[in-house]
JSON list of C-alpha atoms in Angstrom, two decimals:
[
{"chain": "A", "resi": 1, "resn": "UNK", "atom": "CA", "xyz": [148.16, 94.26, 81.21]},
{"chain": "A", "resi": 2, "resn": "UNK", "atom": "CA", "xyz": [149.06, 95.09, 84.71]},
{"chain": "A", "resi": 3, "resn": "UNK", "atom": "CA", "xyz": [146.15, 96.70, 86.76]},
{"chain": "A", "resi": 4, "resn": "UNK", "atom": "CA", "xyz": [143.53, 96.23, 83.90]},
{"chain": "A", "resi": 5, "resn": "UNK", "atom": "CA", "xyz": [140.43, 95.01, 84.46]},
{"chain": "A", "resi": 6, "resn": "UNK", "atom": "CA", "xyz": [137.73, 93.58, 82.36]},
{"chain": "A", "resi": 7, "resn": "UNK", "atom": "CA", "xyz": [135.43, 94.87, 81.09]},
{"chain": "A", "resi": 8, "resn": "UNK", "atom": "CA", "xyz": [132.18, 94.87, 83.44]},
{"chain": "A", "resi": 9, "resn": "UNK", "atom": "CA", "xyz": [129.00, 94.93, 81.38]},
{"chain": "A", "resi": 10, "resn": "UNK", "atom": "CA", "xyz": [126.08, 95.99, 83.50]},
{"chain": "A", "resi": 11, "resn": "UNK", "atom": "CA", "xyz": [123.26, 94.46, 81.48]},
{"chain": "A", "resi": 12, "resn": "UNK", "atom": "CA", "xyz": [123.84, 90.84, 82.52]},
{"chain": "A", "resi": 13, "resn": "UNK", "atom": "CA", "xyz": [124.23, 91.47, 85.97]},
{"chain": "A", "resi": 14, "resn": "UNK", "atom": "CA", "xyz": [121.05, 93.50, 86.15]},
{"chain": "A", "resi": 15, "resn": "UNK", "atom": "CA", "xyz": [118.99, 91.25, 83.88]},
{"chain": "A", "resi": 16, "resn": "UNK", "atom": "CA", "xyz": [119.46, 87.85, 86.48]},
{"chain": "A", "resi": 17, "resn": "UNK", "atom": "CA", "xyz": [118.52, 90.57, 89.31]},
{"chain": "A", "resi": 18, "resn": "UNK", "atom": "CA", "xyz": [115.22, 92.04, 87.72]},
{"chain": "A", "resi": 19, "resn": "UNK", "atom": "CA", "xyz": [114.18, 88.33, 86.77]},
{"chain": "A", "resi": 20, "resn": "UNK", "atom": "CA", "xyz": [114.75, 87.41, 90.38]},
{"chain": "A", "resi": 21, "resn": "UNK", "atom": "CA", "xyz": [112.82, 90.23, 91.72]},
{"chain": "A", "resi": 22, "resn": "UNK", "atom": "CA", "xyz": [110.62, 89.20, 88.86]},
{"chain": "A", "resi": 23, "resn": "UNK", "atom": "CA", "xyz": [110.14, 85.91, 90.09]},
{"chain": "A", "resi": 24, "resn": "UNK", "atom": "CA", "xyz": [109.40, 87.14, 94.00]},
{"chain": "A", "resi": 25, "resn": "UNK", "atom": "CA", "xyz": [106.53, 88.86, 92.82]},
{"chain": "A", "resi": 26, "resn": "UNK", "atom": "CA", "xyz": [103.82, 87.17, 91.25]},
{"chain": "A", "resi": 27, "resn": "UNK", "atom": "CA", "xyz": [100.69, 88.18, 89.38]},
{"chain": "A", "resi": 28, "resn": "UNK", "atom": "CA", "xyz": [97.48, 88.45, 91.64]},
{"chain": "A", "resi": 29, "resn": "UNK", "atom": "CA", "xyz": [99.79, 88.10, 94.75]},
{"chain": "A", "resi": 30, "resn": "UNK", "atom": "CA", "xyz": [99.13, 90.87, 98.15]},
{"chain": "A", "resi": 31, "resn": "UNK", "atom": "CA", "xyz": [101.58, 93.10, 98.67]},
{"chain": "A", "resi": 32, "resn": "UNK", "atom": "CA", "xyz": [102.75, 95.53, 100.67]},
{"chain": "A", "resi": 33, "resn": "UNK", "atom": "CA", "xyz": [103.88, 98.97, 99.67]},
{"chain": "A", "resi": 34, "resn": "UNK", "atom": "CA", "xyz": [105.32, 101.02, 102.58]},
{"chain": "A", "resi": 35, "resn": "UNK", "atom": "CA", "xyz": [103.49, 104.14, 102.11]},
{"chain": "A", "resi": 36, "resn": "UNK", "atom": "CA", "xyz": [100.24, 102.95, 100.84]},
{"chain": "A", "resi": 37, "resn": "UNK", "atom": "CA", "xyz": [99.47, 99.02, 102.45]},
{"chain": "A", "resi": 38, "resn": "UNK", "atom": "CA", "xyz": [98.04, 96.06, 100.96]},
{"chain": "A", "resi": 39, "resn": "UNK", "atom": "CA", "xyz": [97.83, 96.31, 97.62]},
{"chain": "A", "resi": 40, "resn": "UNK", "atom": "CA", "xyz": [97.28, 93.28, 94.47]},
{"chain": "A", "resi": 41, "resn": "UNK", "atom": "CA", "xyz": [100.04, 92.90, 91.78]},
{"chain": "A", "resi": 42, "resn": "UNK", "atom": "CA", "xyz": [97.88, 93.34, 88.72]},
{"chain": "A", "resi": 43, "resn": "UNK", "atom": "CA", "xyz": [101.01, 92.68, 86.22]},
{"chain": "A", "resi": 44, "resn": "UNK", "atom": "CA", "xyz": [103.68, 92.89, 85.38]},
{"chain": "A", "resi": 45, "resn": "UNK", "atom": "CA", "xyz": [105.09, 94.56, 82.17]},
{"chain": "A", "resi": 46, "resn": "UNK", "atom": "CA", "xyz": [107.69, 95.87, 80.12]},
{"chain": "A", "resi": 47, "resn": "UNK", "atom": "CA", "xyz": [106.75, 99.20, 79.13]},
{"chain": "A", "resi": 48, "resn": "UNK", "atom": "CA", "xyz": [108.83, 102.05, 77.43]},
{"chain": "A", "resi": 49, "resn": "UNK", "atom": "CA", "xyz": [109.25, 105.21, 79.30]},
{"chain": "A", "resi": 50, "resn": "UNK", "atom": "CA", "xyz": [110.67, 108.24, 78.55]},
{"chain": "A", "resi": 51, "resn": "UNK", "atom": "CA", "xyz": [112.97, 106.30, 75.66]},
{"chain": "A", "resi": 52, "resn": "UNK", "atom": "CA", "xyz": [114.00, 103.72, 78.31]},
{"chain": "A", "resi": 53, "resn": "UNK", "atom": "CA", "xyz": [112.41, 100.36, 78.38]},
{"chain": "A", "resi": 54, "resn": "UNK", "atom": "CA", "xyz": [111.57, 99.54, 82.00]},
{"chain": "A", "resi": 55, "resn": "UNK", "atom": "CA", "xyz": [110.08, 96.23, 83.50]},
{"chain": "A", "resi": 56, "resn": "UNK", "atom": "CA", "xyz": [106.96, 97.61, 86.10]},
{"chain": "A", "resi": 57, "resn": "UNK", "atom": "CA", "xyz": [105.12, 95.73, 88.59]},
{"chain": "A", "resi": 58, "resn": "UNK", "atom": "CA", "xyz": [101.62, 97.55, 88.57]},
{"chain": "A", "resi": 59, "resn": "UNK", "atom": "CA", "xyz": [99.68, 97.08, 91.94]},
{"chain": "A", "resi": 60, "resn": "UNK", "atom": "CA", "xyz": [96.28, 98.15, 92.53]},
{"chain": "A", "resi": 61, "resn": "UNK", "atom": "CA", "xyz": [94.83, 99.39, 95.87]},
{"chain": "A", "resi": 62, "resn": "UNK", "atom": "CA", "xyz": [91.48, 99.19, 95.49]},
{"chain": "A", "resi": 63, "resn": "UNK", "atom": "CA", "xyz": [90.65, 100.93, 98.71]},
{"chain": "A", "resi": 64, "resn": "UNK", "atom": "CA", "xyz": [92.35, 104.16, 97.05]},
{"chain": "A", "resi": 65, "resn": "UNK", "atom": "CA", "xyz": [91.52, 103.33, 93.73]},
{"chain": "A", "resi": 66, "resn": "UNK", "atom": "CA", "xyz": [94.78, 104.12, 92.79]},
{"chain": "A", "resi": 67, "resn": "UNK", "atom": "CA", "xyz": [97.46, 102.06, 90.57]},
{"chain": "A", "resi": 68, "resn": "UNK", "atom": "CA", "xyz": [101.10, 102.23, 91.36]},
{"chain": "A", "resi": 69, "resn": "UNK", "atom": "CA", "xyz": [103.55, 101.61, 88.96]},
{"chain": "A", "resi": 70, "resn": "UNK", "atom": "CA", "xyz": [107.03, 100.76, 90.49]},
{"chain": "A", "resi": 71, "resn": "UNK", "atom": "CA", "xyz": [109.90, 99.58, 88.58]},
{"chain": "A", "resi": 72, "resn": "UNK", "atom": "CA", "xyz": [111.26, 95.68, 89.13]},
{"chain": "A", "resi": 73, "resn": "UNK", "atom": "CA", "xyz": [114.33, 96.99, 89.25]},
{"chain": "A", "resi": 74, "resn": "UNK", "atom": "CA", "xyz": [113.59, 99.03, 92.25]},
{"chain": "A", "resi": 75, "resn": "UNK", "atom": "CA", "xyz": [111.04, 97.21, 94.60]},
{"chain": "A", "resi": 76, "resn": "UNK", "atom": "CA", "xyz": [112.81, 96.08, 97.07]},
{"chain": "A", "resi": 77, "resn": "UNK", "atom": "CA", "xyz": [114.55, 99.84, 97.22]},
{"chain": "A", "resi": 78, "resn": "UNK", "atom": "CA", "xyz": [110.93, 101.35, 97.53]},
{"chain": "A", "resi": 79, "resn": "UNK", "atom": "CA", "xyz": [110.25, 98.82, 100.44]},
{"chain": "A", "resi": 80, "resn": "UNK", "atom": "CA", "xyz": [107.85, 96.80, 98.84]},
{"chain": "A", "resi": 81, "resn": "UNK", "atom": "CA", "xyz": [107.15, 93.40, 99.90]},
{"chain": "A", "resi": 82, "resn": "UNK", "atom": "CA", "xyz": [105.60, 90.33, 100.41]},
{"chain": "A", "resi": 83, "resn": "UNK", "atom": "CA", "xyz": [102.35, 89.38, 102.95]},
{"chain": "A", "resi": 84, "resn": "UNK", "atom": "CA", "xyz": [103.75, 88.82, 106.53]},
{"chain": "A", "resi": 85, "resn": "UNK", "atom": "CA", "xyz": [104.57, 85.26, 107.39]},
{"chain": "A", "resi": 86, "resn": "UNK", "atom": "CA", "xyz": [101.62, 84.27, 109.89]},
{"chain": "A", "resi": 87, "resn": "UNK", "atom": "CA", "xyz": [104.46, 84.27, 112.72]},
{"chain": "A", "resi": 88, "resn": "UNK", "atom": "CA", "xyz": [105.97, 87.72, 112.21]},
{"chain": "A", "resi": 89, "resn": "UNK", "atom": "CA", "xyz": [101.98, 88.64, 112.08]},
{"chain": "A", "resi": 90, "resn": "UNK", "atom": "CA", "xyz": [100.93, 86.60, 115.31]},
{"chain": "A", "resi": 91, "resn": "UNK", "atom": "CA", "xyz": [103.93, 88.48, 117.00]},
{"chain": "A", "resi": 92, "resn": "UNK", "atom": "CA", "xyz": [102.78, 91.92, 116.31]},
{"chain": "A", "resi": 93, "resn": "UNK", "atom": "CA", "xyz": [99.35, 90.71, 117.22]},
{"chain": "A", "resi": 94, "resn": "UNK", "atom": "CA", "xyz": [101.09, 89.77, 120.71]},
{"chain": "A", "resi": 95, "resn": "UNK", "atom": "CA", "xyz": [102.49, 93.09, 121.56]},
{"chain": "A", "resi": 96, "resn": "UNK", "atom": "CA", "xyz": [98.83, 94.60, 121.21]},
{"chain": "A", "resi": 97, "resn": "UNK", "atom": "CA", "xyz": [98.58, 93.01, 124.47]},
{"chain": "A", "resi": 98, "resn": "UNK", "atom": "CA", "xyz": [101.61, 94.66, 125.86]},
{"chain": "A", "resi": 99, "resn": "UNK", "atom": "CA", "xyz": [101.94, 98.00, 127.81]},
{"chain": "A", "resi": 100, "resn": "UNK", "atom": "CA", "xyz": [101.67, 101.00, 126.26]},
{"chain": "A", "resi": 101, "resn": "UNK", "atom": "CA", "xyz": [104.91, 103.00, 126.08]},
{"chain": "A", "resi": 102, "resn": "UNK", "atom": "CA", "xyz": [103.64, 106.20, 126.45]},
{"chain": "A", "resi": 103, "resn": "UNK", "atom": "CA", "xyz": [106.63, 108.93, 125.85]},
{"chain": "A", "resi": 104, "resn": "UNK", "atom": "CA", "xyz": [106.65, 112.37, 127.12]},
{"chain": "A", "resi": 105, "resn": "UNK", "atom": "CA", "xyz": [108.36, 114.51, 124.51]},
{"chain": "A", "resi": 106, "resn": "UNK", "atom": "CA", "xyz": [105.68, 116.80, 122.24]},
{"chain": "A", "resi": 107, "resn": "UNK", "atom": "CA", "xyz": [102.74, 115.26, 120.51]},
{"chain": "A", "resi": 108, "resn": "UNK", "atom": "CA", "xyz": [103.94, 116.86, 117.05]},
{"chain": "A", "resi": 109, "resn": "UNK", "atom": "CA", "xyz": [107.21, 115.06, 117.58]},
{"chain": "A", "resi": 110, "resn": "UNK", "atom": "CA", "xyz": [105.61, 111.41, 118.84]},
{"chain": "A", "resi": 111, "resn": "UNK", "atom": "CA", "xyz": [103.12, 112.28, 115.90]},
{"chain": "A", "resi": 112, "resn": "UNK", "atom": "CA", "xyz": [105.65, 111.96, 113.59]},
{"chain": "A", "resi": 113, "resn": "UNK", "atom": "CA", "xyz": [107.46, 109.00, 114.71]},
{"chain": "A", "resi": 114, "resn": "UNK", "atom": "CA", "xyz": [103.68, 107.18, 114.84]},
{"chain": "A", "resi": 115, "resn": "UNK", "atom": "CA", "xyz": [103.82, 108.02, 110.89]},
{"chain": "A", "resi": 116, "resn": "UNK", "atom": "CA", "xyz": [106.91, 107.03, 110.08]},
{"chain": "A", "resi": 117, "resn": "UNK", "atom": "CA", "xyz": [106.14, 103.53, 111.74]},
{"chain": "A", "resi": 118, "resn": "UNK", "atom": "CA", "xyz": [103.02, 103.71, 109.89]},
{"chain": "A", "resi": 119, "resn": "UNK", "atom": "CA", "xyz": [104.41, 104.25, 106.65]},
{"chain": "A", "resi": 120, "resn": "UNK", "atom": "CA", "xyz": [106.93, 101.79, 107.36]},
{"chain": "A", "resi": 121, "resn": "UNK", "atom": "CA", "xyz": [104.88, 98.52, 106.17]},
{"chain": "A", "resi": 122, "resn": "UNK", "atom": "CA", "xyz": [106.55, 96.70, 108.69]},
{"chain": "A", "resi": 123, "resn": "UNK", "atom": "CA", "xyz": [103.56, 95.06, 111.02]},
{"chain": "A", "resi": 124, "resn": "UNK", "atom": "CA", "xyz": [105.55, 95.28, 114.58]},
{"chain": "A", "resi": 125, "resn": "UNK", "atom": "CA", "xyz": [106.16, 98.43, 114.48]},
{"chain": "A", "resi": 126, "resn": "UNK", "atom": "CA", "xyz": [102.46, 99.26, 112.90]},
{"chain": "A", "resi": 127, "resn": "UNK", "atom": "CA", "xyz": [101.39, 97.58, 116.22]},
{"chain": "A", "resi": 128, "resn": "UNK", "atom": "CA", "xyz": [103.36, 99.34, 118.59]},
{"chain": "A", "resi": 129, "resn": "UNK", "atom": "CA", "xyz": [101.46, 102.45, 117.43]},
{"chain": "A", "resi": 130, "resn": "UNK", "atom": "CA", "xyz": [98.07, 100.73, 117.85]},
{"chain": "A", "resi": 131, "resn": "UNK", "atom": "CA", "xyz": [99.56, 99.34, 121.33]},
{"chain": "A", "resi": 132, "resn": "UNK", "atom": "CA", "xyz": [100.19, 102.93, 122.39]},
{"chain": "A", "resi": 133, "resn": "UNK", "atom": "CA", "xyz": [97.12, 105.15, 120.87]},
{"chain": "A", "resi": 134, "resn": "UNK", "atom": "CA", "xyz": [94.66, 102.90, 122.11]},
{"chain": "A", "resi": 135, "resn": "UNK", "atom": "CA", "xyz": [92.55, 104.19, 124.99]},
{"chain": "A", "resi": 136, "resn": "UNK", "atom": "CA", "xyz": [90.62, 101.70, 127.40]},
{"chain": "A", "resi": 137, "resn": "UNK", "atom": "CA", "xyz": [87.58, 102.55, 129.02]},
{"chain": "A", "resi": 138, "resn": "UNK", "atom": "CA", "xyz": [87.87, 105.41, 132.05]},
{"chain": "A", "resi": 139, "resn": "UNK", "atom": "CA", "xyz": [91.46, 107.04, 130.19]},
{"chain": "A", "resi": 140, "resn": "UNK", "atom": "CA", "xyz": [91.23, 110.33, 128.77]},
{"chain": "A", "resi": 141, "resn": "UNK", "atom": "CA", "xyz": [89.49, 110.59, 125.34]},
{"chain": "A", "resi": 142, "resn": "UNK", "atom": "CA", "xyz": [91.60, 110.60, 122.02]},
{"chain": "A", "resi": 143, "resn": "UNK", "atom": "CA", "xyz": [92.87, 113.82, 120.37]},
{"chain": "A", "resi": 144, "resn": "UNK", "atom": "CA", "xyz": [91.45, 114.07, 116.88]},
{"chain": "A", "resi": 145, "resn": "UNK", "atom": "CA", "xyz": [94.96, 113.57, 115.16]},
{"chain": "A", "resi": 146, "resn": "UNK", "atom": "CA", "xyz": [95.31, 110.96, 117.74]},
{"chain": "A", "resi": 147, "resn": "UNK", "atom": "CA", "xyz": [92.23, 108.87, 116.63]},
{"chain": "A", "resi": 148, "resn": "UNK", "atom": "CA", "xyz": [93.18, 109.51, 112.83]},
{"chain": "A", "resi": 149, "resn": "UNK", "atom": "CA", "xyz": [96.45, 108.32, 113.49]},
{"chain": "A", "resi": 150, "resn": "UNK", "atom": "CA", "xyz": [95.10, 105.23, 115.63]},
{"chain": "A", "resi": 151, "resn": "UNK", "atom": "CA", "xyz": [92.69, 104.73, 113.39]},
{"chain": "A", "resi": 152, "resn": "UNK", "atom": "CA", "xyz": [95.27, 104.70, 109.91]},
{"chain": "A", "resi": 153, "resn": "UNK", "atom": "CA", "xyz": [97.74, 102.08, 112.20]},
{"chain": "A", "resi": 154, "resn": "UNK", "atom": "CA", "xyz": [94.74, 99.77, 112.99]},
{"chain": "A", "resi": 155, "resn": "UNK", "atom": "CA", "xyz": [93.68, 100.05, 108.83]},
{"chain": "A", "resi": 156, "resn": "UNK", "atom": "CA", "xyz": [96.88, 98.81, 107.90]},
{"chain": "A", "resi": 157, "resn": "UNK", "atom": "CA", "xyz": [96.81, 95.44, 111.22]},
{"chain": "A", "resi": 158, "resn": "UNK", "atom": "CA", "xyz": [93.37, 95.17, 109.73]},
{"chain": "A", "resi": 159, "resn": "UNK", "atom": "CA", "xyz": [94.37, 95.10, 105.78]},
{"chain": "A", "resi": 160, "resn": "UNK", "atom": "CA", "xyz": [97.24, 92.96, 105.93]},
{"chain": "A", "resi": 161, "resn": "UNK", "atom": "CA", "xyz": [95.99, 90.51, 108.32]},
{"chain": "A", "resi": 162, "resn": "UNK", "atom": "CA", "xyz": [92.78, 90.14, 106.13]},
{"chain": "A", "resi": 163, "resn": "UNK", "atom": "CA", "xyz": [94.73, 89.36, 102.90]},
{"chain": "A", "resi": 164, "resn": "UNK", "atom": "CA", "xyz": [96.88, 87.02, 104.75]},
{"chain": "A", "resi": 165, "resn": "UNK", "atom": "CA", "xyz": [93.77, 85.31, 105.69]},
{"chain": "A", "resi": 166, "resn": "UNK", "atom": "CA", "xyz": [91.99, 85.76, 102.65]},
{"chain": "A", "resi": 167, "resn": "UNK", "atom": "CA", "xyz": [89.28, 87.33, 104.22]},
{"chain": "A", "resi": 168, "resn": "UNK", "atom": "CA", "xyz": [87.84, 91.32, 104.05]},
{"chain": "A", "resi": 169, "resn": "UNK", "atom": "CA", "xyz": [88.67, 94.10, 106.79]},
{"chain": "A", "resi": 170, "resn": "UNK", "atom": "CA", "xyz": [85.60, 94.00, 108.68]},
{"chain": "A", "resi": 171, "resn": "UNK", "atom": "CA", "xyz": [85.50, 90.56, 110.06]}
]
């Protein structure tokens, strides 16, 4: 037949695709979740929601004692990923030593571009915020939503960098 096409089913082409995300994500592995950091793939499940069977990776962040349920299906959508090599790491690490870029424009609107790097997962541009909140000694004192802010970028350096080394926050 002239211009027909075959039929498509959608379930075998989404199957191969959830196992691979499947496979990307392992149990007890870090990971990071955009809006919430480092957080430990617990397991991962079929469960049955709402009449529709739906394969979830559940991750724990302890430091929020909070579980997150997201869907296979839709991790990589939601942002979340894998630990930082230790080279994309080492080079956010290196721009700490950089210049701070400090903008003029309104706090409120550099405010929100400092959360929207935050809550971006991604460790350069995490950095960049730490790079340009941090005060030495003898410059002007922090604004409290500057410190929080400074203070939720250098959390995130500090989680990520301590899974990847296997080590705790502090240290």
């Amino acid at each position: 037949m002239p211009g027909h096409m075959p039929a498509m089913h959608g379930r075998p082409q989404i199957v191969p695709r959830a196992m691979a995300a499947k496979e990307n994500f392992v149990e007890g592995d870090y990971v990071v979740y955009p809006t919430h950091g480092v957080g430990k793939v617990e397991r991962i499940a079929t469960e049955e929601i709402a009449g529709h069977k739906l394969e979830l990776i559940h991750i724990t962040f302890e430091e929020n004692r909070m579980t997150l349920r997201v869907p296979v299906a839709k991790a990589r959508t939601a942002g979340l990923r894998k630990l930082a090599t230790r080279k994309v790491f080492d080079e956010a690490l290196a721009l700490l030593k950089g210049r701070a870029r400090i903008k003029r424009t309104m706090w409120s609107r550099r405010a929100q571009e400092y959360e929207q790097k935050i809550n971006s997962g991604d460790p350069m541009q995490i950095a960049e915020v730490v790079r340009d909140l941090h005060r030495n000694a003898g410059q002007p004192d922090q604004s409290f939503s500057e410190r929080q802010i400074y203070e939720a970028a250098m959390d995130r350096l500090a989680a990520e960098l301590a899974a990847l080394d296997n080590t705790d926050k502090g240290t």
